[in-house]
mmCIF file of C-alpha atoms and ligand atoms in Angstrom:
data_model
loop_
_atom_site.group_PDB
_atom_site.id
_atom_site.type_symbol
_atom_site.label_atom_id
_atom_site.label_comp_id
_atom_site.label_asym_id
_atom_site.label_seq_id
_atom_site.Cartn_x
_atom_site.Cartn_y
_atom_site.Cartn_z
ATOM 1 C CA MET A 1 21.093 113.121 44.188
ATOM 2 C CA LYS A 2 24.736 113.954 43.513
ATOM 3 C CA ASN A 3 25.527 116.240 40.599
ATOM 4 C CA SER A 4 26.882 114.207 37.643
ATOM 5 C CA LYS A 5 29.307 116.977 36.710
ATOM 6 C CA ARG A 6 32.544 116.945 38.682
ATOM 7 C CA LEU A 7 32.953 119.955 40.939
ATOM 8 C CA ILE A 8 36.120 121.339 42.500
ATOM 9 C CA MET A 9 36.223 124.017 45.160
ATOM 10 C CA ALA A 10 39.435 126.054 45.182
ATOM 11 C CA ILE A 11 40.665 128.535 47.767
ATOM 12 C CA GLU A 12 43.258 131.261 47.175
ATOM 13 C CA SER A 13 44.772 133.096 50.149
ATOM 14 C CA SER A 14 48.460 133.554 49.322
ATOM 15 C CA CYS A 15 48.637 137.323 49.758
ATOM 16 C CA ASP A 16 45.974 139.985 50.340
ATOM 17 C CA ASP A 17 42.987 138.568 48.423
ATOM 18 C CA THR A 18 40.742 135.786 49.659
ATOM 19 C CA GLY A 19 39.201 133.858 46.776
ATOM 20 C CA VAL A 20 36.808 130.924 46.533
ATOM 21 C CA CYS A 21 35.835 129.297 43.249
ATOM 22 C CA ILE A 22 33.568 126.399 42.377
ATOM 23 C CA LEU A 23 34.485 124.992 38.985
ATOM 24 C CA SER A 24 32.525 122.382 37.074
ATOM 25 C CA GLU A 25 34.308 119.983 34.695
ATOM 26 C CA GLY A 26 37.377 122.238 34.581
ATOM 27 C CA ARG A 27 35.703 124.958 32.525
ATOM 28 C CA GLU A 28 32.388 126.206 33.831
ATOM 29 C CA ILE A 29 32.778 128.696 36.663
ATOM 30 C CA ARG A 30 29.762 128.208 38.926
ATOM 31 C CA ALA A 31 30.979 130.743 41.478
ATOM 32 C CA ASN A 32 34.116 132.853 41.760
ATOM 33 C CA LEU A 33 34.217 135.208 44.731
ATOM 34 C CA LEU A 34 36.976 137.516 45.828
ATOM 35 C CA SER A 35 37.342 139.538 48.989
ATOM 36 C CA SER A 36 39.986 142.186 48.543
ATOM 37 C CA GLN A 37 41.976 143.783 51.354
ATOM 38 C CA ILE A 38 43.410 146.556 49.180
ATOM 39 C CA ASP A 39 41.781 149.397 51.121
ATOM 40 C CA ILE A 40 43.246 148.110 54.391
ATOM 41 C CA HIS A 41 46.825 147.680 53.117
ATOM 42 C CA ASN A 42 46.699 150.876 51.053
ATOM 43 C CA LYS A 43 47.139 152.868 54.269
ATOM 44 C CA PHE A 44 50.492 151.140 54.866
ATOM 45 C CA GLY A 45 51.750 151.400 51.275
ATOM 46 C CA GLY A 46 52.005 147.597 50.961
ATOM 47 C CA VAL A 47 50.728 144.304 52.358
ATOM 48 C CA VAL A 48 51.101 143.832 56.128
ATOM 49 C CA PRO A 49 51.366 140.031 56.572
ATOM 50 C CA GLU A 50 49.810 139.773 60.031
ATOM 51 C CA ILE A 51 46.788 141.877 59.033
ATOM 52 C CA ALA A 52 46.405 139.824 55.836
ATOM 53 C CA SER A 53 46.171 136.530 57.803
ATOM 54 C CA ARG A 54 43.593 137.946 60.214
ATOM 55 C CA LYS A 55 41.426 139.275 57.396
ATOM 56 C CA HIS A 56 41.551 135.939 55.555
ATOM 57 C CA LEU A 57 40.334 134.264 58.759
ATOM 58 C CA GLU A 58 37.451 136.707 59.073
ATOM 59 C CA VAL A 59 36.126 136.328 55.545
ATOM 60 C CA ILE A 60 36.922 132.761 54.492
ATOM 61 C CA ASN A 61 33.901 130.938 55.963
ATOM 62 C CA PRO A 62 31.253 133.426 54.778
ATOM 63 C CA LEU A 63 32.915 133.490 51.356
ATOM 64 C CA ILE A 64 32.716 129.687 51.095
ATOM 65 C CA ALA A 65 29.066 129.734 52.178
ATOM 66 C CA ASN A 66 28.286 132.386 49.563
ATOM 67 C CA ALA A 67 30.146 130.500 46.834
ATOM 68 C CA LEU A 68 28.216 127.280 47.561
ATOM 69 C CA SER A 69 24.957 129.179 47.575
ATOM 70 C CA GLU A 70 25.751 131.015 44.329
ATOM 71 C CA ALA A 71 26.696 127.731 42.649
ATOM 72 C CA GLY A 72 23.527 126.124 44.053
ATOM 73 C CA VAL A 73 25.470 123.244 45.575
ATOM 74 C CA ASP A 74 26.390 121.798 48.917
ATOM 75 C CA PHE A 75 29.637 120.514 50.446
ATOM 76 C CA SER A 76 28.396 117.007 49.611
ATOM 77 C CA ASP A 77 28.385 117.872 45.873
ATOM 78 C CA LEU A 78 32.133 118.595 45.817
ATOM 79 C CA ASP A 79 34.488 116.035 44.278
ATOM 80 C CA ALA A 80 37.727 117.671 45.462
ATOM 81 C CA VAL A 81 38.963 120.705 47.328
ATOM 82 C CA ALA A 82 42.087 122.661 46.411
ATOM 83 C CA ALA A 83 44.064 125.502 47.951
ATOM 84 C CA THR A 84 47.179 127.492 47.140
ATOM 85 C CA ILE A 85 50.093 125.987 49.131
ATOM 86 C CA GLY A 86 52.716 128.538 47.990
ATOM 87 C CA PRO A 87 54.475 130.733 47.189
ATOM 88 C CA GLY A 88 53.085 133.488 49.391
ATOM 89 C CA LEU A 89 52.854 134.737 52.952
ATOM 90 C CA VAL A 90 53.007 131.828 55.361
ATOM 91 C CA GLY A 91 50.208 132.967 57.676
ATOM 92 C CA ALA A 92 47.944 133.850 54.764
ATOM 93 C CA LEU A 93 48.575 130.527 53.016
ATOM 94 C CA LEU A 94 47.851 128.604 56.221
ATOM 95 C CA VAL A 95 44.318 129.997 56.438
ATOM 96 C CA GLY A 96 43.191 128.739 53.023
ATOM 97 C CA VAL A 97 45.082 125.453 53.256
ATOM 98 C CA SER A 98 43.761 124.624 56.755
ATOM 99 C CA VAL A 99 40.175 125.279 55.699
ATOM 100 C CA ALA A 100 40.588 123.196 52.517
ATOM 101 C CA LYS A 101 42.125 120.312 54.470
ATOM 102 C CA ALA A 102 39.260 120.454 56.997
ATOM 103 C CA ILE A 103 36.721 120.219 54.160
ATOM 104 C CA SER A 104 38.690 117.367 52.573
ATOM 105 C CA PHE A 105 38.758 115.463 55.880
ATOM 106 C CA ALA A 106 35.117 116.113 56.782
ATOM 107 C CA MET A 107 33.716 115.292 53.337
ATOM 108 C CA ASN A 108 36.213 112.523 52.567
ATOM 109 C CA ILE A 109 37.217 114.083 49.241
ATOM 110 C CA PRO A 110 40.748 114.583 47.827
ATOM 111 C CA PHE A 111 42.836 117.614 48.720
ATOM 112 C CA ILE A 112 44.962 119.226 46.003
ATOM 113 C CA GLY A 113 47.677 121.734 47.002
ATOM 114 C CA VAL A 114 48.285 124.112 44.102
ATOM 115 C CA ASN A 115 51.385 126.120 43.204
ATOM 116 C CA HIS A 116 50.139 129.717 42.879
ATOM 117 C CA LEU A 117 52.468 130.364 39.914
ATOM 118 C CA LEU A 118 51.043 127.412 38.005
ATOM 119 C CA GLY A 119 47.624 128.819 38.823
ATOM 120 C CA HIS A 120 48.495 132.069 37.058
ATOM 121 C CA ILE A 121 49.537 130.098 33.974
ATOM 122 C CA TYR A 122 46.474 127.827 34.089
ATOM 123 C CA SER A 123 44.140 130.855 34.193
ATOM 124 C CA ASN A 124 44.595 130.924 30.427
ATOM 125 C CA PHE A 125 43.053 127.456 30.010
ATOM 126 C CA LEU A 126 39.777 128.780 31.442
ATOM 127 C CA ILE A 127 39.482 131.197 28.557
ATOM 128 C CA TYR A 128 41.255 129.474 25.678
ATOM 129 C CA PRO A 129 39.950 125.896 25.640
ATOM 130 C CA ASP A 130 42.098 124.924 22.646
ATOM 131 C CA LEU A 131 45.332 126.346 24.012
ATOM 132 C CA ALA A 132 47.929 123.595 24.394
ATOM 133 C CA PRO A 133 51.709 123.481 24.899
ATOM 134 C CA PRO A 134 54.266 124.223 23.648
ATOM 135 C CA PHE A 135 54.188 127.901 24.514
ATOM 136 C CA ILE A 136 56.197 130.623 26.213
ATOM 137 C CA VAL A 137 54.768 132.173 29.366
ATOM 138 C CA LEU A 138 55.651 135.577 30.704
ATOM 139 C CA LEU A 139 54.635 135.324 34.338
ATOM 140 C CA CYS A 140 54.709 138.822 35.772
ATOM 141 C CA SER A 141 53.184 139.476 39.165
ATOM 142 C CA GLY A 142 53.972 141.306 42.388
ATOM 143 C CA GLY A 143 56.557 138.734 43.435
ATOM 144 C CA HIS A 144 57.700 137.112 40.185
ATOM 145 C CA THR A 145 58.906 137.945 36.708
ATOM 146 C CA GLN A 146 59.793 134.817 34.796
ATOM 147 C CA ILE A 147 59.881 133.544 31.255
ATOM 148 C CA ILE A 148 58.920 129.883 31.205
ATOM 149 C CA HIS A 149 59.045 127.468 28.292
ATOM 150 C CA VAL A 150 56.081 125.126 28.700
ATOM 151 C CA ARG A 151 57.006 122.145 26.527
ATOM 152 C CA ASP A 152 54.098 120.017 27.699
ATOM 153 C CA TYR A 153 51.824 119.909 30.734
ATOM 154 C CA GLU A 154 54.564 118.315 32.873
ATOM 155 C CA ASN A 155 57.601 120.008 31.429
ATOM 156 C CA PHE A 156 58.246 123.616 32.488
ATOM 157 C CA ILE A 157 61.666 125.126 31.851
ATOM 158 C CA LEU A 158 62.704 128.438 33.385
ATOM 159 C CA ILE A 159 64.273 130.565 30.638
ATOM 160 C CA GLY A 160 64.609 133.885 32.438
ATOM 161 C CA ASN A 161 64.050 135.378 35.857
ATOM 162 C CA THR A 162 64.363 138.711 37.561
ATOM 163 C CA LEU A 163 67.687 139.318 39.276
ATOM 164 C CA ASP A 164 66.156 141.791 41.737
ATOM 165 C CA ASP A 165 62.651 143.317 41.785
ATOM 166 C CA ALA A 166 59.638 141.753 40.072
ATOM 167 C CA ALA A 167 57.808 143.820 37.437
ATOM 168 C CA GLY A 168 54.810 144.281 39.760
ATOM 169 C CA GLU A 169 57.174 145.344 42.518
ATOM 170 C CA ALA A 170 58.696 147.916 40.142
ATOM 171 C CA PHE A 171 55.185 149.306 39.564
ATOM 172 C CA ASP A 172 54.449 149.260 43.309
ATOM 173 C CA LYS A 173 57.741 150.922 44.314
ATOM 174 C CA GLY A 174 57.432 153.432 41.473
ATOM 175 C CA ALA A 175 53.934 154.361 42.654
ATOM 176 C CA ARG A 176 55.267 154.879 46.161
ATOM 177 C CA ILE A 177 57.944 157.265 44.845
ATOM 178 C CA LEU A 178 55.258 159.129 42.884
ATOM 179 C CA GLU A 179 53.020 159.093 45.989
ATOM 180 C CA LEU A 180 50.178 157.375 44.152
ATOM 181 C CA GLY A 181 49.333 154.612 46.653
ATOM 182 C CA TYR A 182 49.052 150.807 46.493
ATOM 183 C CA PRO A 183 48.862 148.637 44.421
ATOM 184 C CA GLY A 184 51.017 150.624 42.040
ATOM 185 C CA GLY A 185 50.285 148.950 38.706
ATOM 186 C CA PRO A 186 46.726 150.162 38.131
ATOM 187 C CA LEU A 187 47.557 153.586 39.635
ATOM 188 C CA ILE A 188 50.568 154.156 37.376
ATOM 189 C CA GLN A 189 48.531 152.932 34.397
ATOM 190 C CA LYS A 190 45.831 155.485 35.221
ATOM 191 C CA ALA A 191 48.275 158.348 35.832
ATOM 192 C CA ALA A 192 50.045 157.485 32.550
ATOM 193 C CA GLN A 193 46.901 157.647 30.455
ATOM 194 C CA ASP A 194 47.527 160.992 28.748
ATOM 195 C CA GLY A 195 51.266 161.090 29.297
ATOM 196 C CA ASP A 196 54.094 160.966 26.778
ATOM 197 C CA PRO A 197 55.919 157.603 27.122
ATOM 198 C CA ASN A 198 59.035 159.090 25.513
ATOM 199 C CA SER A 199 59.358 162.130 27.755
ATOM 200 C CA VAL A 200 61.964 160.554 30.074
ATOM 201 C CA ALA A 201 64.509 158.029 28.776
ATOM 202 C CA PHE A 202 64.457 155.535 31.663
ATOM 203 C CA PRO A 203 66.984 152.669 31.452
ATOM 204 C CA ARG A 204 66.172 149.232 30.013
ATOM 205 C CA ALA A 205 68.476 146.691 31.673
ATOM 206 C CA LEU A 206 70.161 143.479 30.438
ATOM 207 C CA ARG A 207 69.314 144.105 26.848
ATOM 208 C CA GLU A 208 72.062 142.044 25.321
ATOM 209 C CA ARG A 209 71.196 139.193 22.984
ATOM 210 C CA ASP A 210 70.027 135.909 24.497
ATOM 211 C CA ASN A 211 69.802 137.356 27.976
ATOM 212 C CA PHE A 212 66.294 136.554 29.185
ATOM 213 C CA ASN A 213 66.748 137.775 32.743
ATOM 214 C CA PHE A 214 65.267 140.996 34.066
ATOM 215 C CA SER A 215 66.449 143.736 36.401
ATOM 216 C CA PHE A 216 64.200 146.550 37.572
ATOM 217 C CA SER A 217 66.024 147.962 40.589
ATOM 218 C CA GLY A 218 68.098 150.437 38.524
ATOM 219 C CA LEU A 219 64.916 151.712 36.906
ATOM 220 C CA LYS A 220 63.333 152.390 40.280
ATOM 221 C CA THR A 221 66.458 154.261 41.449
ATOM 222 C CA SER A 222 66.487 156.230 38.243
ATOM 223 C CA LEU A 223 62.868 157.298 38.877
ATOM 224 C CA LEU A 224 63.768 158.357 42.408
ATOM 225 C CA TYR A 225 66.698 160.505 41.221
ATOM 226 C CA HIS A 226 64.632 161.994 38.429
ATOM 227 C CA THR A 227 61.862 163.100 40.812
ATOM 228 C CA ARG A 228 64.449 164.591 43.198
ATOM 229 C CA LYS A 229 66.160 166.471 40.417
ATOM 230 C CA HIS A 230 62.880 167.671 38.856
ATOM 231 C CA PRO A 231 60.441 168.137 41.764
ATOM 232 C CA ASP A 232 58.005 169.921 39.436
ATOM 233 C CA TYR A 233 57.733 166.861 37.189
ATOM 234 C CA ASN A 234 54.699 166.214 35.014
ATOM 235 C CA LEU A 235 53.031 163.167 36.606
ATOM 236 C CA ALA A 236 51.372 161.848 33.435
ATOM 237 C CA ASP A 237 54.613 162.035 31.434
ATOM 238 C CA ILE A 238 56.802 160.483 34.088
ATOM 239 C CA ALA A 239 54.277 157.694 34.826
ATOM 240 C CA ALA A 240 53.933 156.946 31.100
ATOM 241 C CA SER A 241 57.723 156.843 30.625
ATOM 242 C CA TYR A 242 58.235 154.622 33.670
ATOM 243 C CA GLN A 243 55.458 152.239 32.574
ATOM 244 C CA GLU A 244 56.922 152.164 29.071
ATOM 245 C CA ALA A 245 60.358 151.126 30.370
ATOM 246 C CA ILE A 246 58.852 148.150 32.248
ATOM 247 C CA VAL A 247 56.510 147.105 29.442
ATOM 248 C CA ASP A 248 59.120 147.422 26.678
ATOM 249 C CA ILE A 249 61.498 145.006 28.305
ATOM 250 C CA LEU A 250 58.765 142.500 29.217
ATOM 251 C CA VAL A 251 57.471 142.363 25.645
ATOM 252 C CA GLU A 252 60.896 142.400 24.036
ATOM 253 C CA LYS A 253 62.308 139.539 26.104
ATOM 254 C CA SER A 254 59.269 137.272 26.007
ATOM 255 C CA PHE A 255 59.001 137.453 22.205
ATOM 256 C CA LYS A 256 62.769 137.034 21.779
ATOM 257 C CA ALA A 257 62.622 133.923 23.974
ATOM 258 C CA ALA A 258 59.769 132.570 21.859
ATOM 259 C CA LYS A 259 61.760 133.202 18.702
ATOM 260 C CA LYS A 260 64.879 131.559 20.101
ATOM 261 C CA LEU A 261 62.913 128.451 21.106
ATOM 262 C CA GLY A 262 60.863 128.305 17.913
ATOM 263 C CA VAL A 263 57.536 128.718 19.716
ATOM 264 C CA LYS A 264 54.847 130.978 18.280
ATOM 265 C CA ASN A 265 52.396 131.232 21.157
ATOM 266 C CA VAL A 266 53.220 133.717 23.927
ATOM 267 C CA ILE A 267 51.037 133.564 27.025
ATOM 268 C CA PHE A 268 50.845 136.382 29.570
ATOM 269 C CA ALA A 269 49.924 135.731 33.188
ATOM 270 C CA GLY A 270 49.964 137.429 36.590
ATOM 271 C CA GLY A 271 48.778 140.815 37.840
ATOM 272 C CA VAL A 272 51.013 142.875 35.540
ATOM 273 C CA ALA A 273 49.499 141.073 32.523
ATOM 274 C CA SER A 274 46.381 143.183 33.100
ATOM 275 C CA ASN A 275 48.365 146.287 32.127
ATOM 276 C CA LYS A 276 46.768 147.973 29.113
ATOM 277 C CA ARG A 277 50.006 149.215 27.595
ATOM 278 C CA LEU A 278 51.591 145.758 27.920
ATOM 279 C CA ARG A 279 48.616 144.211 26.153
ATOM 280 C CA GLU A 280 48.745 146.802 23.365
ATOM 281 C CA LYS A 281 52.462 146.390 22.781
ATOM 282 C CA ALA A 282 52.407 142.589 22.955
ATOM 283 C CA GLN A 283 49.467 142.453 20.561
ATOM 284 C CA HIS A 284 51.263 144.777 18.190
ATOM 285 C CA LYS A 285 54.413 142.658 18.321
ATOM 286 C CA ALA A 286 52.411 139.465 17.776
ATOM 287 C CA VAL A 287 50.818 140.894 14.628
ATOM 288 C CA GLN A 288 54.195 142.181 13.411
ATOM 289 C CA TRP A 289 55.923 138.825 13.923
ATOM 290 C CA ARG A 290 52.882 136.680 13.040
ATOM 291 C CA TYR A 291 52.943 135.167 16.502
ATOM 292 C CA GLU A 292 49.989 134.836 18.828
ATOM 293 C CA ALA A 293 49.671 136.598 22.198
ATOM 294 C CA PHE A 294 47.227 135.283 24.804
ATOM 295 C CA PHE A 295 45.958 137.297 27.744
ATOM 296 C CA PRO A 296 43.513 136.159 30.401
ATOM 297 C CA PRO A 297 40.737 138.690 31.126
ATOM 298 C CA VAL A 298 41.802 141.225 33.746
ATOM 299 C CA GLN A 299 39.924 139.528 36.618
ATOM 300 C CA PHE A 300 41.930 136.334 35.986
ATOM 301 C CA CYS A 301 45.305 138.127 35.796
ATOM 302 C CA THR A 302 45.373 139.350 39.375
ATOM 303 C CA ASP A 303 45.029 136.819 42.186
ATOM 304 C CA ASN A 304 41.813 134.794 42.049
ATOM 305 C CA ALA A 305 40.597 131.311 42.957
ATOM 306 C CA ALA A 306 39.400 130.338 39.447
ATOM 307 C CA MET A 307 43.009 129.987 38.298
ATOM 308 C CA ILE A 308 43.735 127.715 41.283
ATOM 309 C CA ALA A 309 40.684 125.615 40.402
ATOM 310 C CA SER A 310 41.867 125.397 36.787
ATOM 311 C CA ALA A 311 45.302 124.094 37.830
ATOM 312 C CA ALA A 312 43.679 121.724 40.338
ATOM 313 C CA TRP A 313 41.380 120.322 37.658
ATOM 314 C CA HIS A 314 44.341 119.053 35.635
ATOM 315 C CA ARG A 315 45.696 117.313 38.738
ATOM 316 C CA PHE A 316 42.243 115.935 39.574
ATOM 317 C CA CYS A 317 41.890 114.376 36.108
ATOM 318 C CA LYS A 318 45.168 112.517 36.638
ATOM 319 C CA GLY A 319 44.209 111.403 40.150
ATOM 320 C CA ASP A 320 47.198 113.376 41.430
ATOM 321 C CA PHE A 321 46.161 114.301 44.970
ATOM 322 C CA ASP A 322 48.031 115.507 48.059
ATOM 323 C CA SER A 323 48.031 114.132 51.558
ATOM 324 C CA LEU A 324 46.659 116.183 54.425
ATOM 325 C CA GLU A 325 50.228 116.313 55.770
ATOM 326 C CA THR A 326 51.333 118.514 52.846
ATOM 327 C CA PRO A 327 52.827 121.706 54.308
ATOM 328 C CA VAL A 328 52.518 125.227 52.928
ATOM 329 C CA ASN A 329 55.692 126.445 51.224
ATOM 330 C CA PRO A 330 56.137 130.256 51.153
ATOM 331 C CA SER A 331 58.960 129.990 48.605
ATOM 332 C CA LEU A 332 57.548 127.259 46.365
ATOM 333 C CA LYS A 333 58.914 127.399 42.805
ATOM 334 C CA ILE A 334 57.711 126.083 39.484
HETATM 335 O O1 KG4 B 401 49.344 138.362 40.426
HETATM 336 P P1 KG4 B 401 49.085 139.380 41.451
HETATM 337 O O2 KG4 B 401 47.653 139.802 41.725
HETATM 338 O O3 KG4 B 401 49.665 138.972 42.848
HETATM 339 C C1 KG4 B 401 50.870 138.289 42.982
HETATM 340 O O4 KG4 B 401 50.856 137.040 42.871
HETATM 341 O O5 KG4 B 401 51.888 139.004 43.176
HETATM 342 O O6 KG4 B 401 49.960 140.657 41.045
HETATM 343 C C2 KG4 B 401 49.944 141.822 41.793
HETATM 344 C C3 KG4 B 401 50.832 142.822 41.101
HETATM 345 C C4 KG4 B 401 51.021 144.118 41.872
HETATM 346 O O7 KG4 B 401 52.397 144.401 41.931
HETATM 347 C C5 KG4 B 401 50.263 145.137 41.050
HETATM 348 O O8 KG4 B 401 50.816 146.434 41.119
HETATM 349 C C6 KG4 B 401 50.388 144.553 39.656
HETATM 350 O O9 KG4 B 401 50.280 143.166 39.823
HETATM 351 N N1 KG4 B 401 49.323 145.026 38.768
HETATM 352 C C7 KG4 B 401 49.546 145.764 37.666
HETATM 353 C C8 KG4 B 401 48.266 146.100 37.130
HETATM 354 N N2 KG4 B 401 47.319 145.517 37.920
HETATM 355 C C9 KG4 B 401 47.992 144.865 38.917
HETATM 356 N N3 KG4 B 401 50.690 146.201 37.114
HETATM 357 C C10 KG4 B 401 50.598 146.962 36.013
HETATM 358 N N4 KG4 B 401 49.430 147.345 35.451
HETATM 359 C C11 KG4 B 401 48.241 146.931 35.969
HETATM 360 N N5 KG4 B 401 47.088 147.316 35.415
HETATM 361 ZN ZN1 ZN B 402 49.583 136.037 42.053
#
């Protein structure tokens, strides 16, 4: 007999992680599996697109089988299937989307193509059931750094964007300069642990009032020059100072945007939102200003399929499905 609770399977394959989630009634995670390629790409200091696509292909079917088995369900129990359609690497996206479309066709269930960026935002709804717009989102990942005013579930307004590198990219490039490896965020966070965040005065860009855009390329250059000038640098101190420069500006601008728009809830999303120092500083600011800061748990900040399932659930409830002709879009925007 078919399960009375509605089940969505979601697939994430936009970059270097393959994820499969089975979500019941939009909240209960019955399975959420992730196959990471970090060790493979680490050798190259960043994601190699062609290798990423091949690895997705290798792991996707076993991962789906394991997710179904862990959830104790079958393909015939699914009510819809979703996949990330963009933004991301085209070959990587195609793997997850093709598999999801095949399941949709074979099982005669709706297909929902999810914007990865919306997924990052919707990860918060898995954890905070009462969270509702309006709120400000700081979306900070490897490819994006944006401040978004979410006025209601349909109404997203871009308030600020990065003019060059994303915050995650600044961590990744910084880690490369410091010869720490990939991905840079967690490695810089670790190296910074006992460092002095005020030891090097790295620049904070675009600080003028009502400017909600970001720029991190000058910071990266400044780190490069500093390491060249002081080859005997103290790693902990320099990592802590570099991290501080990124975190400071992220917290400052997101709260200022909230203030300007009269919104008291500030939501953090994307891989960089797992940063400990960012969480500390945002929490501190929230208490100081009597605002509220929301963070998804770390496993929902970095790429995962549960966030894609969460975004798909909202579309499913509205009967908002996609045709099997829907293409992937590597540069999809919010
Ligand atoms: O959201 P995500 O997993 O993938 C994208 O959609 O880009 O974000 C990955 C980015 C990487 O740049 C990584 O260095 C960064 O998030 N990141 C962190 C931390 N964990 C991951 N940055 C700072 N601190 C962390 N703990
Ligand atoms: Zn992401």
